Short mmCIF file of C-alpha atoms in Angstrom, two decimals:
data_model
loop_
_atom_site.label_atom_id
_atom_site.label_comp_id
_atom_site.label_asym_id
_atom_site.label_seq_id
_atom_site.Cartn_x
_atom_site.Cartn_y
_atom_site.Cartn_z
CA MET A 1 28.33 70.84 67.47
CA LEU A 2 31.81 70.76 65.97
CA PRO A 3 34.23 73.14 67.48
CA ASN A 4 36.93 75.55 65.68
CA THR A 5 40.37 74.37 64.62
CA GLY A 6 41.07 77.23 63.90
CA LYS A 7 42.38 75.73 60.57
CA LEU A 8 40.78 78.38 58.10
CA ALA A 9 43.10 81.74 60.26
CA GLY A 10 43.79 84.78 57.33
CA CYS A 11 41.65 82.23 54.72
CA THR A 12 39.00 84.33 52.15
CA LEU A 13 35.70 82.56 51.76
CA PHE A 14 33.66 84.17 48.96
CA ILE A 15 30.76 83.36 49.78
CA THR A 16 27.20 84.88 47.33
CA GLY A 17 23.50 84.71 49.54
CA ALA A 18 25.80 85.72 52.52
CA SER A 19 22.83 88.52 54.14
CA ARG A 20 21.54 85.61 55.59
CA GLY A 21 20.64 82.47 56.23
CA ILE A 22 23.35 79.68 55.83
CA GLY A 23 25.45 81.74 53.57
CA LYS A 24 25.82 84.11 56.43
CA ALA A 25 25.91 81.19 58.92
CA ILE A 26 29.16 79.67 57.55
CA ALA A 27 30.24 82.70 57.36
CA LEU A 28 30.43 83.07 60.87
CA LYS A 29 31.63 79.80 61.23
CA ALA A 30 34.56 80.44 58.95
CA ALA A 31 35.29 83.69 60.45
CA LYS A 32 35.92 82.99 64.84
CA ASP A 33 38.61 81.10 62.88
CA GLY A 34 39.90 84.74 62.05
CA ALA A 35 39.27 84.05 57.97
CA ASN A 36 38.04 86.94 55.07
CA ILE A 37 34.52 86.31 54.33
CA VAL A 38 33.62 88.34 51.09
CA ILE A 39 29.54 88.58 51.55
CA ALA A 40 28.81 88.56 47.97
CA ALA A 41 24.46 89.53 47.72
CA LYS A 42 21.77 91.88 46.17
CA THR A 43 20.08 92.94 49.21
CA THR A 44 21.82 96.28 50.06
CA GLN A 45 19.03 98.10 51.97
CA ARG A 46 16.61 96.39 55.15
CA HIS A 47 13.28 94.26 53.81
CA PRO A 48 10.46 94.24 56.32
CA LYS A 49 10.20 90.38 56.65
CA LEU A 50 13.71 88.89 55.70
CA LEU A 51 16.11 90.75 57.29
CA GLY A 52 19.59 91.30 57.03
CA THR A 53 21.60 93.39 54.42
CA ILE A 54 25.58 91.99 52.61
CA TYR A 55 26.67 95.12 55.45
CA THR A 56 24.60 94.21 58.55
CA ALA A 57 26.28 90.93 57.64
CA ALA A 58 29.41 92.41 57.88
CA GLU A 59 28.97 94.19 61.52
CA GLU A 60 28.00 90.33 62.48
CA ILE A 61 30.80 89.10 61.14
CA GLU A 62 34.01 91.30 61.67
CA ALA A 63 32.88 91.17 65.59
CA ALA A 64 32.84 86.91 65.65
CA GLY A 65 36.62 87.48 64.95
CA GLY A 66 36.93 87.06 60.74
CA LYS A 67 37.13 89.83 58.20
CA ALA A 68 34.40 91.41 56.35
CA LEU A 69 33.89 93.06 52.77
CA PRO A 70 30.41 93.29 51.19
CA CYS A 71 30.08 93.83 47.71
CA VAL A 72 26.71 93.56 45.93
CA VAL A 73 26.66 91.14 43.71
CA ASP A 74 23.67 89.48 42.18
CA VAL A 75 25.36 86.11 41.06
CA ARG A 76 22.50 86.86 37.39
CA ASP A 77 25.20 90.21 35.82
CA GLU A 78 28.31 88.76 34.99
CA GLN A 79 29.20 92.16 34.69
CA GLN A 80 29.47 92.58 39.27
CA ILE A 81 31.22 89.22 39.70
CA ASN A 82 34.14 89.94 38.43
CA SER A 83 34.25 93.43 40.29
CA ALA A 84 33.09 91.73 43.74
CA VAL A 85 36.27 88.27 42.98
CA ASP A 86 38.75 91.50 41.25
CA LYS A 87 37.83 93.89 44.99
CA ALA A 88 38.51 90.68 46.84
CA VAL A 89 41.96 89.73 45.34
CA GLU A 90 42.76 93.69 46.44
CA ARG A 91 41.56 93.30 49.68
CA PHE A 92 42.66 90.17 50.50
CA GLY A 93 45.64 88.54 47.89
CA GLY A 94 43.33 85.52 46.79
CA ILE A 95 40.59 83.43 47.46
CA ASP A 96 40.35 79.79 49.33
CA ILE A 97 37.23 78.75 49.26
CA LEU A 98 34.45 79.87 47.34
CA VAL A 99 29.98 78.85 48.11
CA ASN A 100 27.82 79.01 45.95
CA ASN A 101 24.97 79.41 47.67
CA ALA A 102 22.59 81.87 46.45
CA SER A 103 19.64 79.79 44.90
CA ALA A 104 16.19 80.65 43.60
CA ILE A 105 12.70 78.57 43.98
CA SER A 106 9.44 78.45 42.91
CA LEU A 107 7.65 74.86 43.70
CA THR A 108 5.08 75.22 40.89
CA ASN A 109 4.12 71.84 38.21
CA THR A 110 4.72 73.10 34.90
CA LEU A 111 2.09 74.77 33.90
CA GLU A 112 1.84 76.27 36.28
CA THR A 113 5.69 78.24 36.72
CA PRO A 114 5.69 81.39 34.43
CA THR A 115 8.51 81.92 32.06
CA LYS A 116 10.50 84.78 34.44
CA ARG A 117 10.17 82.20 36.97
CA VAL A 118 12.59 79.33 35.27
CA ASP A 119 14.58 82.34 34.58
CA LEU A 120 15.55 83.95 37.70
CA MET A 121 16.06 79.63 38.93
CA MET A 122 18.02 79.20 35.43
CA ASN A 123 20.74 82.59 35.66
CA VAL A 124 20.54 82.82 39.70
CA ASN A 125 20.89 78.48 40.57
CA THR A 126 22.67 76.95 38.00
CA ARG A 127 24.47 80.01 36.09
CA GLY A 128 24.70 81.90 38.31
CA THR A 129 27.13 79.46 39.69
CA TYR A 130 28.45 77.85 36.85
CA LEU A 131 29.53 81.88 36.19
CA THR A 132 30.75 82.92 39.89
CA SER A 133 32.81 79.10 40.02
CA LYS A 134 34.59 80.57 36.27
CA ALA A 135 35.27 83.77 37.47
CA CYS A 136 36.99 82.83 41.14
CA ILE A 137 39.31 79.01 39.20
CA PRO A 138 41.58 80.92 39.03
CA PHE A 139 42.77 82.25 42.05
CA LEU A 140 40.85 78.99 43.73
CA LYS A 141 44.43 77.02 41.87
CA LYS A 142 46.34 79.18 43.47
CA SER A 143 45.15 78.46 46.80
CA LYS A 144 46.76 75.51 49.30
CA ILE A 145 43.34 75.46 50.58
CA GLY A 146 40.45 75.81 46.99
CA HIS A 147 37.68 74.74 47.95
CA ILE A 148 34.59 74.85 46.19
CA LEU A 149 31.30 74.43 47.33
CA ASN A 150 27.72 74.68 46.13
CA LEU A 151 24.15 74.14 47.94
CA SER A 152 22.78 72.17 46.05
CA PRO A 153 21.22 68.39 46.65
CA PRO A 154 22.49 64.14 44.92
CA LEU A 155 21.74 64.16 41.33
CA ASN A 156 18.54 61.49 42.04
CA LEU A 157 17.08 61.13 38.69
CA ASN A 158 13.67 59.45 40.70
CA PRO A 159 10.70 61.37 38.09
CA LEU A 160 9.77 61.51 41.81
CA TRP A 161 11.63 64.74 42.02
CA PHE A 162 10.61 65.76 38.90
CA LYS A 163 7.20 65.61 38.78
CA GLN A 164 5.65 68.68 40.82
CA HIS A 165 8.72 71.21 40.18
CA CYS A 166 10.21 70.30 36.53
CA ALA A 167 11.42 74.03 36.32
CA TYR A 168 13.47 73.70 39.96
CA THR A 169 14.54 70.32 39.90
CA ILE A 170 16.44 71.48 36.96
CA ALA A 171 18.24 74.86 38.29
CA LYS A 172 19.19 72.97 41.51
CA TYR A 173 20.09 69.64 39.49
CA GLY A 174 22.53 72.32 36.81
CA MET A 175 24.09 73.80 40.05
CA SER A 176 24.68 69.59 41.04
CA MET A 177 25.68 68.58 37.44
CA CYS A 178 28.84 71.34 37.73
CA VAL A 179 29.86 69.66 40.64
CA LEU A 180 30.44 67.22 38.83
CA GLY A 181 31.89 67.66 35.12
CA MET A 182 34.42 70.62 37.38
CA ALA A 183 35.18 67.93 40.08
CA GLU A 184 36.61 66.21 37.33
CA GLU A 185 38.63 68.50 35.17
CA PHE A 186 39.81 70.46 38.43
CA ARG A 187 41.14 67.34 40.68
CA GLY A 188 44.17 68.30 42.12
CA GLU A 189 43.92 71.37 41.75
CA ILE A 190 41.01 72.39 43.83
CA ALA A 191 38.02 70.23 45.61
CA VAL A 192 34.42 70.89 44.32
CA ASN A 193 31.21 69.00 46.44
CA ALA A 194 27.84 69.43 47.21
CA LEU A 195 26.66 69.71 49.86
CA TRP A 196 22.95 68.79 50.75
CA PRO A 197 20.49 69.03 54.67
CA ARG A 198 19.03 65.82 55.60
CA THR A 199 16.19 68.14 57.18
CA ALA A 200 14.44 71.91 56.74
CA ILE A 201 16.39 74.28 57.49
CA HIS A 202 14.98 78.05 59.31
CA THR A 203 15.93 80.31 57.44
CA ALA A 204 13.92 83.97 57.01
CA ALA A 205 12.93 82.80 54.27
CA MET A 206 11.79 79.82 55.17
CA ASP A 207 9.24 81.48 57.72
CA MET A 208 8.73 83.51 55.22
CA LEU A 209 7.26 81.42 52.40
CA GLY A 210 5.64 78.09 55.65
CA GLY A 211 4.26 80.87 58.60
CA SER A 212 4.39 80.78 61.99
CA GLY A 213 5.49 77.97 63.74
CA VAL A 214 7.32 76.04 60.60
CA GLU A 215 10.54 76.30 62.44
CA SER A 216 9.80 73.80 65.91
CA GLN A 217 9.88 71.37 62.11
CA CYS A 218 13.60 72.87 60.98
CA ARG A 219 17.05 72.26 61.93
CA LYS A 220 19.36 75.54 63.01
CA VAL A 221 21.33 77.42 60.42
CA ASP A 222 24.28 75.64 62.34
CA ILE A 223 24.36 72.25 61.06
CA ILE A 224 24.73 73.48 56.76
CA ALA A 225 27.52 76.23 59.00
CA ASP A 226 29.23 73.19 60.92
CA ALA A 227 28.84 70.76 58.03
CA ALA A 228 30.23 73.30 55.24
CA TYR A 229 33.36 73.61 58.09
CA SER A 230 33.80 69.74 58.33
CA ILE A 231 34.26 69.95 53.69
CA PHE A 232 36.73 73.47 54.23
CA LYS A 233 39.13 70.78 56.91
CA ARG A 234 39.58 68.65 54.09
CA PRO A 235 42.79 67.82 51.41
CA LYS A 236 42.21 68.74 47.74
CA SER A 237 41.31 65.15 47.39
CA PHE A 238 38.01 65.20 48.63
CA THR A 239 36.26 66.39 45.73
CA GLY A 240 33.36 64.81 43.85
CA ASN A 241 31.06 64.58 47.21
CA PHE A 242 27.34 65.12 46.72
CA ILE A 243 27.39 65.20 51.01
CA ILE A 244 24.76 64.93 53.49
CA ASP A 245 25.22 67.54 56.55
CA GLU A 246 23.79 64.61 59.00
CA ASN A 247 26.35 61.97 57.67
CA ILE A 248 29.58 63.58 57.64
CA LEU A 249 28.81 65.06 60.54
CA LYS A 250 28.48 61.68 62.00
CA GLU A 251 32.41 61.42 60.51
CA GLU A 252 33.08 64.39 62.77
CA GLY A 253 31.21 61.71 66.00
CA ILE A 254 28.49 64.20 66.45
CA LYS A 255 25.50 61.46 68.08
CA ASN A 256 23.42 64.13 69.65
CA PHE A 257 21.88 66.30 66.14
CA ASP A 258 18.86 67.96 69.25
CA VAL A 259 21.36 70.31 69.16
CA TYR A 260 20.78 71.72 65.64
CA ALA A 261 16.56 71.53 66.07
CA ILE A 262 15.25 74.43 66.91
CA THR A 263 12.66 72.64 68.97
CA PRO A 264 14.54 69.56 69.90
CA GLY A 265 12.35 66.17 69.69
CA HIS A 266 10.29 67.63 66.70
CA PRO A 267 9.04 65.51 63.89
CA LEU A 268 11.56 67.77 61.81
CA LEU A 269 10.50 68.48 57.64
CA PRO A 270 12.59 66.19 55.95
CA ASP A 271 14.39 68.28 52.65
CA PHE A 272 14.04 67.50 48.54
CA PHE A 273 15.93 65.04 46.81
CA LEU A 274 16.63 62.86 49.27
CA ASP A 275 14.60 58.90 49.51
CA ASP A 276 15.35 57.52 52.29
CA ALA A 277 13.13 60.65 53.48
CA VAL A 278 10.25 59.06 51.58
CA MET A 279 10.48 55.45 52.49
CA GLU A 280 9.95 56.09 55.65
CA GLU A 281 7.59 57.62 55.04
CA LYS A 282 5.63 55.55 52.39
CA GLU A 283 2.60 53.92 53.29
CA SER A 284 1.03 50.82 52.46
CA ASP A 285 -1.29 50.58 49.98
CA ASP A 286 -3.75 48.18 51.24
CA PRO A 287 -7.11 49.76 51.34
CA VAL A 288 -8.00 48.91 54.79
CA PRO A 289 -7.61 51.88 56.34
CA GLU A 290 -5.72 52.05 59.13
CA VAL A 291 -5.34 52.97 62.94
CA LYS A 292 -6.19 56.15 63.56
CA GLU A 293 -8.24 55.94 60.65
CA GLU A 294 -10.09 52.98 62.01
CA LYS A 295 -10.54 55.62 65.31
CA LEU A 296 -11.98 58.61 62.77
CA GLN A 297 -14.38 56.47 61.30
CA LEU A 298 -15.47 54.74 64.92
CA GLN A 299 -16.89 57.87 66.48
CA GLU A 300 -18.86 58.60 63.18
CA GLN A 301 -20.01 54.06 62.51
CA PRO A 302 -19.84 52.27 65.83
CA GLN A 303 -20.74 49.29 64.16
CA LEU A 304 -16.62 48.77 62.35
CA GLN A 305 -15.74 47.51 65.40
CA GLU A 306 -15.96 44.87 63.58
CA GLN A 307 -13.79 45.11 61.08
CA PRO A 308 -11.18 43.58 64.00
CA GLN A 309 -13.24 41.00 65.54
CA LEU A 310 -13.24 39.18 62.33
CA GLN A 311 -10.35 38.19 62.33
CA GLU A 312 -11.95 36.70 65.98
CA GLN A 313 -15.14 35.55 64.62
CA PRO A 314 -16.01 32.53 64.42
CA GLN A 315 -14.17 29.80 61.99
CA GLN A 316 -16.29 31.47 58.55
CA GLN A 317 -13.33 34.01 58.96
CA GLU A 318 -10.86 33.13 61.65
CA ARG A 319 -9.56 29.67 59.72
CA PRO A 320 -7.92 30.41 56.97
CA GLN A 321 -5.91 33.42 58.67
CA LEU A 322 -5.15 30.89 61.35
CA GLN A 323 -1.64 29.87 59.29
CA GLU A 324 -1.26 27.41 62.26
CA ARG A 325 -0.40 24.13 59.64
CA PRO A 326 1.10 21.99 62.77
CA GLN A 327 -2.41 22.24 64.48
CA GLN A 328 -3.98 21.56 61.05
CA GLN A 329 -1.44 18.04 60.21
CA GLU A 330 -2.14 16.68 64.56
CA ARG A 331 -5.97 17.42 63.33
CA PRO A 332 -6.38 15.40 59.76
CA GLN A 333 -8.29 16.75 56.63
CA LEU A 334 -10.58 18.03 59.27
CA GLN A 335 -9.44 21.57 59.76
CA GLU A 336 -7.96 21.62 56.49
CA ARG A 337 -10.80 20.70 54.30
CA PRO A 338 -12.95 23.44 55.61
CA GLN A 339 -10.10 26.08 54.91
CA LEU A 340 -9.78 25.37 51.55
CA GLN A 341 -13.47 25.48 51.17
CA GLU A 342 -14.14 29.11 53.31
CA ARG A 343 -13.69 31.12 50.65
CA PRO A 344 -16.22 29.64 47.58
CA GLN A 345 -19.22 30.41 51.23
CA GLN A 346 -17.50 33.73 51.38
CA ARG A 347 -18.97 33.95 48.20
CA GLN A 348 -21.47 33.45 47.92
CA GLN A 349 -22.55 35.30 51.01
CA PRO A 350 -20.62 38.91 49.52
CA GLN A 351 -22.59 40.97 50.71
CA PRO A 352 -21.67 41.02 55.51
CA LEU A 353 -18.49 40.09 54.10
CA MET A 354 -16.98 42.62 51.95
CA GLN A 355 -19.82 45.64 53.77
CA SER A 356 -17.52 44.79 56.47
CA VAL A 357 -14.11 45.14 55.21
CA LEU A 358 -14.01 47.61 52.91
CA PRO A 359 -17.71 49.90 53.98
CA GLN A 360 -18.07 53.06 51.12
CA LYS A 361 -19.87 55.22 53.72
CA PRO A 362 -18.12 54.75 56.06
CA HIS A 363 -15.28 56.23 54.90
CA PHE A 364 -16.85 58.77 53.85
CA GLY A 365 -18.07 59.65 57.87
CA ALA A 366 -13.96 59.97 58.32
CA VAL A 367 -13.84 62.90 55.83
CA GLU A 368 -16.50 64.44 57.58
CA GLU A 369 -15.51 63.35 60.89
CA THR A 370 -12.46 65.05 59.92
CA PHE A 371 -14.02 68.29 58.86
CA ARG A 372 -15.64 68.09 62.60
CA ILE A 373 -12.62 68.24 64.49
CA VAL A 374 -11.31 70.45 62.22
CA LYS A 375 -13.94 72.25 62.78
CA ASP A 376 -13.85 72.68 66.94
CA SER A 377 -10.84 72.56 67.00
CA LEU A 378 -10.99 76.44 64.90
CA SER A 379 -10.79 79.81 66.42
CA ASP A 380 -10.64 83.69 65.63
CA GLU A 381 -6.41 83.68 66.27
CA VAL A 382 -6.01 80.75 63.79
CA VAL A 383 -8.86 82.71 61.25
CA ARG A 384 -5.60 85.53 62.08
CA ALA A 385 -3.09 83.50 61.82
CA THR A 386 -3.98 82.05 58.29
CA GLN A 387 -6.29 83.83 56.48
CA ALA A 388 -6.71 81.59 53.73
CA VAL A 389 -9.63 79.90 52.37
CA TYR A 390 -8.42 75.65 51.14
CA GLN A 391 -10.75 73.55 48.85
CA PHE A 392 -10.20 69.50 49.48
CA GLU A 393 -10.62 67.88 45.43
CA LEU A 394 -11.18 63.98 47.34
CA SER A 395 -11.23 61.69 44.35
CA GLY A 396 -11.89 57.79 44.89
CA GLU A 397 -14.97 56.04 46.48
CA ASP A 398 -17.37 58.37 48.42
CA GLY A 399 -14.98 61.27 47.20
CA GLY A 400 -16.42 65.36 46.47
CA THR A 401 -15.53 68.39 46.93
CA TRP A 402 -14.98 70.05 50.90
CA PHE A 403 -13.20 73.41 52.08
CA LEU A 404 -11.69 75.34 55.08
CA ASP A 405 -12.48 79.07 55.02
CA LEU A 406 -10.15 80.26 57.61
CA LYS A 407 -10.85 84.32 56.81
CA SER A 408 -14.47 84.08 58.50
CA ARG A 409 -14.88 84.51 61.68
CA GLY A 410 -14.18 81.80 63.47
CA GLY A 411 -14.34 79.76 60.50
CA LYS A 412 -15.64 77.46 58.51
CA VAL A 413 -15.89 74.15 57.56
CA GLY A 414 -18.92 71.65 54.78
CA HIS A 415 -19.36 70.30 52.11
CA GLY A 416 -20.01 72.02 48.84
CA GLU A 417 -17.11 74.68 47.23
CA PRO A 418 -16.54 78.24 49.90
CA SER A 419 -18.34 81.57 48.78
CA ASP A 420 -14.96 82.76 48.38
CA ARG A 421 -12.70 82.21 45.92
CA ALA A 422 -10.14 79.64 47.36
CA ASP A 423 -7.14 80.86 47.83
CA VAL A 424 -5.57 76.88 47.95
CA VAL A 425 -6.67 74.16 46.10
CA MET A 426 -5.52 70.29 47.14
CA SER A 427 -6.80 67.48 45.16
CA MET A 428 -6.26 63.75 46.51
CA ALA A 429 -7.10 60.55 48.25
CA THR A 430 -9.65 60.34 50.50
CA GLU A 431 -7.85 57.52 52.16
CA ASP A 432 -4.11 59.84 51.48
CA PHE A 433 -6.18 62.84 53.14
CA VAL A 434 -7.64 60.76 56.40
CA LYS A 435 -4.46 59.86 57.55
CA MET A 436 -2.72 63.57 56.32
CA PHE A 437 -4.84 65.35 58.69
CA SER A 438 -4.43 62.57 61.37
CA GLY A 439 -0.71 62.59 60.82
CA LYS A 440 0.20 59.33 59.01
CA LEU A 441 0.96 61.66 56.43
CA LYS A 442 2.95 64.18 56.53
CA PRO A 443 1.99 66.89 53.86
CA THR A 444 5.62 67.23 53.29
CA MET A 445 6.06 63.77 51.87
CA ALA A 446 2.02 63.28 49.92
CA PHE A 447 3.49 66.51 47.76
CA MET A 448 7.05 65.44 46.57
CA SER A 449 5.54 61.14 46.46
CA GLY A 450 2.36 62.74 44.10
CA LYS A 451 -0.14 61.64 46.67
CA LEU A 452 -1.35 65.80 47.33
CA LYS A 453 -1.64 68.11 44.44
CA ILE A 454 -1.67 71.04 44.89
CA LYS A 455 -2.92 74.29 42.97
CA GLY A 456 -2.40 77.88 44.14
CA ASN A 457 -0.49 79.35 47.01
CA ILE A 458 2.21 77.07 47.45
CA SER A 459 3.17 79.73 51.24
CA LEU A 460 -0.57 79.42 52.25
CA ALA A 461 -0.45 74.72 51.95
CA ILE A 462 2.59 75.53 54.00
CA LYS A 463 0.47 77.16 57.09
CA LEU A 464 -2.43 75.02 56.98
CA GLU A 465 0.17 72.03 57.85
CA LYS A 466 0.66 73.75 61.35
CA LEU A 467 -2.38 73.07 62.32
CA MET A 468 -3.18 69.54 61.28
CA THR A 469 -0.36 69.34 63.80
CA GLN A 470 -2.09 70.62 66.43
CA MET A 471 -5.10 68.09 65.47
CA ASN A 472 -3.22 65.65 65.42
CA SER A 473 -3.47 63.64 67.90
CA ARG A 474 -7.40 64.91 68.47
CA LEU A 475 -7.74 62.37 65.15
#
């Protein structure tokens, strides 16, 4: 991890949403230098699921070596923002760093996002960031350090990031556009940058959203705190940057990122808005089943072993694929002419070849076998931990409706609609469904890339991922 240098001793940081999670982690990192922290957040009473208030955060900051000023601030309220800024200046004499961390999220599509949820995201993310920055800028301009850091993503106009959660993307990009504009407007006076994680970060909010077990796919908040600290050490000329946590820490000489993982070695969930993460997960469009799908189909349909055999079997299939042109030249036309005539011969006998390479029933068998293994993996413990009914609408050849009932005792799976109303409906192609359950396609990537569409309770959809992870070794 990145060591403290004392650079922020005596500096004043105004951090929105600092009562827990990433905001508090940045505060604690700065507090170790002896910094002053203004905790601008709205939580004053303990939440049964989201632990932490502005007062408990203040106690932790003081214990870490900093000075804390807890202020009740809902960033939608301009008067509360201005009041907290005035208190900060009165108490500490000024403001050196602003961290716009407060944010609201709803990963819902256009027709399923209520207006009040749209307003919440726009008002907290974009408007709140703008107003808080506006209130702090006069004092930041007087500081020798003078930094604004927004927890927001690179501006990526790939439609992929808009199609499933348009309102959230617009609201989050509003924070990034503040960086773009203010960095130029206050160049030479204030450094304005954005910071975004490469992977999911484990917070209390993530626990509530993803359920028990999601933490194994996340990194600790420490990685964001270290990355933010690295930014604050830099001069005002370091401005207008959209920084990924991992990248800036590599510049600091950090090589072992397992220290930031909740479960070292476990696959991590990539974060939104980063195309390179999607490219790593991008699946082939080749209709021939993937290796793990073949394993599923082999259990159901032994004859599928013809697929690898086709490449080894006599000349009809092998010669078109050999590409052994030097050998063909040594055996002039005897080898080459049959190759040219192979394809018409295959067309004259279409049934055996097509049924072997692109089987229809065996593909359905892969789906059916997947659900059989899912059923074998169920238990009362899984049902108690999940408490949800899932419906799958599988499109393409041999598609159909299937269900997974994790409310009934012991769990149930089957073809058709569930007896009780589904909490989550997932729509996708049959081949992507098999890839997802066999570990070849991460649900997060399937959703972000549009291969998976979800209706209903998103948090329950995320819970299903834990069950998929448990079954990967069997699929």
